[in-house]
Short mmCIF file of C-alpha atoms in Angstrom, two decimals:
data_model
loop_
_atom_site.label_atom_id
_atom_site.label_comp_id
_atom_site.label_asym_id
_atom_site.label_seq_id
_atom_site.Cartn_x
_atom_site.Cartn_y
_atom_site.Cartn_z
CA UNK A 1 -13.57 90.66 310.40
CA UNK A 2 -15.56 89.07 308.23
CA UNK A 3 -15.21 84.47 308.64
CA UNK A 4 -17.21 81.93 306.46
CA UNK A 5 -17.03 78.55 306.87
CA UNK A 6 -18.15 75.28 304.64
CA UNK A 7 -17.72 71.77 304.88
CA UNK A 8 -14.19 70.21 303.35
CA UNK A 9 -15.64 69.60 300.22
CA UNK A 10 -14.89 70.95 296.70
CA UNK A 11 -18.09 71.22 295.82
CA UNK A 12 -18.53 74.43 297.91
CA UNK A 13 -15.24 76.23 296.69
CA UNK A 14 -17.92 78.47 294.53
CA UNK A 15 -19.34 79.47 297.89
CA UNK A 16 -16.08 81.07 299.33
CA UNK A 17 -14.95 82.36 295.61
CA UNK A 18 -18.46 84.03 295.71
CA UNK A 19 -17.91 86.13 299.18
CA UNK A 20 -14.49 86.87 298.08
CA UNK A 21 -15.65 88.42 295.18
CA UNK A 22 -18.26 90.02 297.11
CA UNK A 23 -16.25 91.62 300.09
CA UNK A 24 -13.72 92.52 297.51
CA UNK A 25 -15.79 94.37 295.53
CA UNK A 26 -17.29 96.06 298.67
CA UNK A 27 -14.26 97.34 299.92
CA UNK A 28 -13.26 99.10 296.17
CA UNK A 29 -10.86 96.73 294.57
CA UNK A 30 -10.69 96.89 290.77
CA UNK A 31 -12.18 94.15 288.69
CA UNK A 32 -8.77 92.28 287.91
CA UNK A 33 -7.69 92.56 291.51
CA UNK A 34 -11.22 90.76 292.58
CA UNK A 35 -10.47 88.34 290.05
CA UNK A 36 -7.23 87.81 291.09
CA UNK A 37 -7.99 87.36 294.85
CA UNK A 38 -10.59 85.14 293.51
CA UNK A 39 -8.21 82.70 291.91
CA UNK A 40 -5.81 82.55 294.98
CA UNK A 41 -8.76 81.73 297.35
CA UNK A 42 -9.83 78.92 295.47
CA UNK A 43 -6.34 77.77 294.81
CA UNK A 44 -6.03 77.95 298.96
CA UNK A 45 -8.74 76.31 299.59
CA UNK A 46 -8.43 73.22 296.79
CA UNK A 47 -4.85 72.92 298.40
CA UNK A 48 -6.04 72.37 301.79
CA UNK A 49 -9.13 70.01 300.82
CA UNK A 50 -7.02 67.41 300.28
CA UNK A 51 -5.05 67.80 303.35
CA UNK A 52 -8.27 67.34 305.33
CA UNK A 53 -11.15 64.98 306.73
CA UNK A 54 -13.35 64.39 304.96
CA UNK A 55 -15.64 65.64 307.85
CA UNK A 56 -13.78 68.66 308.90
CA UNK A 57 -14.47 72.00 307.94
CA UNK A 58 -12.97 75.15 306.06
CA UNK A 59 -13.00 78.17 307.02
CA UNK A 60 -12.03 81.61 305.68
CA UNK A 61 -11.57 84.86 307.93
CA UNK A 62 -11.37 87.86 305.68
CA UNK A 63 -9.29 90.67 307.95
CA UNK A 64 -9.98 94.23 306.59
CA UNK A 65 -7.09 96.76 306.57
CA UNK A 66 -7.00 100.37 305.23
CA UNK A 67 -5.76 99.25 301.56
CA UNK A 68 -5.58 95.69 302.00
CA UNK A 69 -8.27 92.78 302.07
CA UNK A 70 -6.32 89.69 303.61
CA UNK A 71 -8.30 86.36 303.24
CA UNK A 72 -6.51 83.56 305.45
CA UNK A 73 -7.86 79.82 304.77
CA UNK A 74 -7.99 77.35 307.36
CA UNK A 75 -8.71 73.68 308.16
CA UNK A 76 -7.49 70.72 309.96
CA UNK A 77 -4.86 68.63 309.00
CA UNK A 78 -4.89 64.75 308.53
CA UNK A 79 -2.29 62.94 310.31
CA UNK A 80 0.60 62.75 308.57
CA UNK A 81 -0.49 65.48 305.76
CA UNK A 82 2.02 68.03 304.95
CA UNK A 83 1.00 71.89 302.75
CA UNK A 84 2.12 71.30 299.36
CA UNK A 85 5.77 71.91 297.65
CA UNK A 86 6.02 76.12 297.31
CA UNK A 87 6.98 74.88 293.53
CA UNK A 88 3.29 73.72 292.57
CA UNK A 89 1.27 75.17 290.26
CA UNK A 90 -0.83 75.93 293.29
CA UNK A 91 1.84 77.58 295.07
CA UNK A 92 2.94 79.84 291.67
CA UNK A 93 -0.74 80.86 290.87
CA UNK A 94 -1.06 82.26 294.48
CA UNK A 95 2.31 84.01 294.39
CA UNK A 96 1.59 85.25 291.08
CA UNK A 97 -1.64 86.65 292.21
CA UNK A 98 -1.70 88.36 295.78
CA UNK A 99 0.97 90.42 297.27
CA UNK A 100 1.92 87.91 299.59
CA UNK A 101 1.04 84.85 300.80
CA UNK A 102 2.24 82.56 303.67
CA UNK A 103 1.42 79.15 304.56
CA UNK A 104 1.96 77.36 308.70
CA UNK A 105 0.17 74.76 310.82
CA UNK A 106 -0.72 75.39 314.41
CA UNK A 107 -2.08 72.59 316.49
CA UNK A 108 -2.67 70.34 313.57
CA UNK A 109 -4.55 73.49 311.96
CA UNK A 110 -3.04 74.49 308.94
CA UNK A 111 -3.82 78.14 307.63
CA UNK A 112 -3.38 79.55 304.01
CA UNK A 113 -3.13 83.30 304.47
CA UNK A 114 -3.40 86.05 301.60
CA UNK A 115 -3.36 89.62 301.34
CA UNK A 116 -4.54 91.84 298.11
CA UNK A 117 -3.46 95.31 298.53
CA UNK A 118 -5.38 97.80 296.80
CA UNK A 119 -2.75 99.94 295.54
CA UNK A 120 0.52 97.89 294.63
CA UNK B 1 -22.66 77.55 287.78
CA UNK B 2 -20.73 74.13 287.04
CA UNK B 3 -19.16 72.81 284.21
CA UNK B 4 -20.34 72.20 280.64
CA UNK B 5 -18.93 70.30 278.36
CA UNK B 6 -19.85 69.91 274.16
CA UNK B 7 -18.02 68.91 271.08
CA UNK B 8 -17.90 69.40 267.63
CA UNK B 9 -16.76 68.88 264.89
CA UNK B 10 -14.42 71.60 262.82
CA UNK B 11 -12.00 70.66 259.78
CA UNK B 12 -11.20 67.31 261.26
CA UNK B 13 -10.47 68.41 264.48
CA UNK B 14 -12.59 67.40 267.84
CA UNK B 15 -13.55 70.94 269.62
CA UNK B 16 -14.33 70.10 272.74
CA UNK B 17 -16.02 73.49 274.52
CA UNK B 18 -15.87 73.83 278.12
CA UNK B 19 -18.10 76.42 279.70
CA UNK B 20 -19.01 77.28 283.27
CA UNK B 21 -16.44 76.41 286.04
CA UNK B 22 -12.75 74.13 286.32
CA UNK B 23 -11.94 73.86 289.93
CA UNK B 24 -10.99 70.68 292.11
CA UNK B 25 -14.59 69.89 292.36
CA UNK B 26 -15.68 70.04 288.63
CA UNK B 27 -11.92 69.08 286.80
CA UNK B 28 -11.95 65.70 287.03
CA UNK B 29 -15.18 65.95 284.67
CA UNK B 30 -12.91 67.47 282.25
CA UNK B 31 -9.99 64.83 282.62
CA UNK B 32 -12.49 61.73 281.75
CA UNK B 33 -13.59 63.66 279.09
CA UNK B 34 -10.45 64.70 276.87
CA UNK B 35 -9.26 60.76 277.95
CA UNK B 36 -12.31 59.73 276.27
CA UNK B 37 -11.76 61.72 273.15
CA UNK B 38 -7.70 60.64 273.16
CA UNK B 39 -8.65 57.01 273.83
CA UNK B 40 -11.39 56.86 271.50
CA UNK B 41 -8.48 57.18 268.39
CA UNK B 42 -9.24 61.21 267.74
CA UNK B 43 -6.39 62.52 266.24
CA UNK B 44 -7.00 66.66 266.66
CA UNK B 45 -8.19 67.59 269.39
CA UNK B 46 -8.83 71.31 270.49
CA UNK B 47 -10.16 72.07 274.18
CA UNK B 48 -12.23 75.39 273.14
CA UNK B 49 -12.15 77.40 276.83
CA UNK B 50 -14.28 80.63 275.21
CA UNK B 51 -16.78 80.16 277.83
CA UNK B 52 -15.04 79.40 281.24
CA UNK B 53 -16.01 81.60 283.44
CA UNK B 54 -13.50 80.94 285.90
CA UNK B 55 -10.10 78.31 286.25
CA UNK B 56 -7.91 77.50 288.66
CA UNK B 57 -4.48 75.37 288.88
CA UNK B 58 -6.44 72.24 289.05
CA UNK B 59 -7.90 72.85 285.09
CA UNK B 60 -4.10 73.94 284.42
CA UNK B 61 -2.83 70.48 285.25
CA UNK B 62 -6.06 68.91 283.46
CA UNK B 63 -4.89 70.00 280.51
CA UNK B 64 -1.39 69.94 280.88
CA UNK B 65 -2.46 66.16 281.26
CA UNK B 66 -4.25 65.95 278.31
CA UNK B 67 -1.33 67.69 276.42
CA UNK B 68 1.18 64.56 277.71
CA UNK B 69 -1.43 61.73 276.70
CA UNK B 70 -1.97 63.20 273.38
CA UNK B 71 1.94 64.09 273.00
CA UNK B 72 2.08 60.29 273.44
CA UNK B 73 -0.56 58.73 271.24
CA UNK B 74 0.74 61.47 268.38
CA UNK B 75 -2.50 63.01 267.96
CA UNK B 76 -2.07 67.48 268.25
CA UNK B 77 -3.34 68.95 271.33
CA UNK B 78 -4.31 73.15 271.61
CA UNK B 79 -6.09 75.29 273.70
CA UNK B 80 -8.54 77.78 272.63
CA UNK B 81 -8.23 81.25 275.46
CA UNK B 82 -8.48 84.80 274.36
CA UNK B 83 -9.68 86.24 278.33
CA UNK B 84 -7.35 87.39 280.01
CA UNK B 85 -8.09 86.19 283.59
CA UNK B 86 -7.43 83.02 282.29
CA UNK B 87 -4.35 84.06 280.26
CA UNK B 88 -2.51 85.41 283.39
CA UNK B 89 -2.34 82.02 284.93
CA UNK B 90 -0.93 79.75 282.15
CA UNK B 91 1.53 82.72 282.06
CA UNK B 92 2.35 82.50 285.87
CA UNK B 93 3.09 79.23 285.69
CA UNK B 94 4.81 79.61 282.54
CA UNK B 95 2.93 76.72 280.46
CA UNK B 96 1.96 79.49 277.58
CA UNK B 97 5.60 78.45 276.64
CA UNK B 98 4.86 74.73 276.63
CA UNK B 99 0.89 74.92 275.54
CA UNK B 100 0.05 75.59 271.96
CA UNK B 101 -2.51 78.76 272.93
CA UNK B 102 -4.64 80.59 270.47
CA UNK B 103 -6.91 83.12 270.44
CA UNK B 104 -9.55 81.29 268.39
CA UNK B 105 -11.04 77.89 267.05
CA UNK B 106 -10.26 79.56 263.44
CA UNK B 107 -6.29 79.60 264.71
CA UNK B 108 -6.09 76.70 266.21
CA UNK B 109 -7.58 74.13 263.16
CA UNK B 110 -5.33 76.67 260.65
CA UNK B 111 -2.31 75.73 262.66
#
């Protein structure tokens, strides 16, 4: 298992897309899977910055299976703050991209989680 | 790298060419600026994305934005993309059927 975590702020998204790209890469996945694994990160993580503090962290555990490379997002939750509508653009954009994705809150901790598979 | 932003000026249309990045972080850069461009009476405007290196819903909804306010000043609105990273996810979320796309700056000001 491979975790990175930044502060809750956007401005080090490029950070996470980075070792996503990296560890994808790493572990054999084509160019348009990297970049689509890529996209879906980011689009986790800008969905859960604004569900946040401002002070809180977010952190991504990448879990490494035979064929699959599953990146799951997490950070606290604000009072009150609820994951986004599965009908975003968000939401389609990470469908779209990974071969499935899943979204639940534990203890006020919600978590974003996203597996690429290397062959489907 | 972050987000650039330059415009020109091409058979009376405003190019506006966005390099680098669009995320949550760097988009709202890009919002101010095509409001600028649709406040300051431009009638043809054409956001030129030939050298994003990477977008994510956030630009989507940028320029879905800027589509609306020009819709609603009557100026014309397009959107230069010929990569197809960045293809897939206006076609995703289906707005190559509401955007006007095109491959080039050449097709869009022909249009």
């Amino acid at each position: 298992m491979v975790a990175v975590t930044v502060p809750a702020d956007g401005g080090w998204l490029g950070i996470l897309r980075t070792a996503t790209a990296g560890l994808a890469a790493r572990l054999g996945f084509p160019g348009d899977k990297i970049e689509d694994l890529r996209i879906a990160v980011d689009e986790a993580c800008a969905m859960l910055l604004v569900l946040t503090p401002t002070d809180g962290d977010l952190t991504c555990r990448f879990e490494i299976g035979a064929e699959t490379l599953t990146a799951a997002v997490s950070a606290p939750l604000r009072e009150g703050a609820n994951l986004p509508d599965p009908s975003s653009f968000a939401w389609r954009v990470i469908r779209g991209l990974t071969a499935d994705a899943s979204a639940g809150q534990v203890n006020g901790v919600a978590t974003i989680r996203l597996t690429a598979a290397l062959h489907k | 790298m972050e987000l650039s932003l330059a415009t020109r000026v091409v058979a009376a249309h405003t190019v506006l060419e966005v390099g680098g990045e669009v995320d949550v972080y760097t988009a709202p850069k890009l919002r101010e600026r095509i409001a600028e461009l649709l406040d300051g009476n431009i009638k043809a405007v054409i956001v030129d994305l030939g050298k994003v290196d990477f977008m994510d819903s956030t630009g989507l909804g940028v320029l879905v934005g800027g589509w609306r306010k020009a819709k609603a000043s009557g100026a014309s609105f397009g959107v230069v993309c010929d990569k197809e990273s960045l293809l897939k996810i206006f076609r995703i979320t289906a707005l190559d059927q509401i955007l006007p796309l095109y491959p080039s700056v050449t097709a869009a000001t022909a249009s």
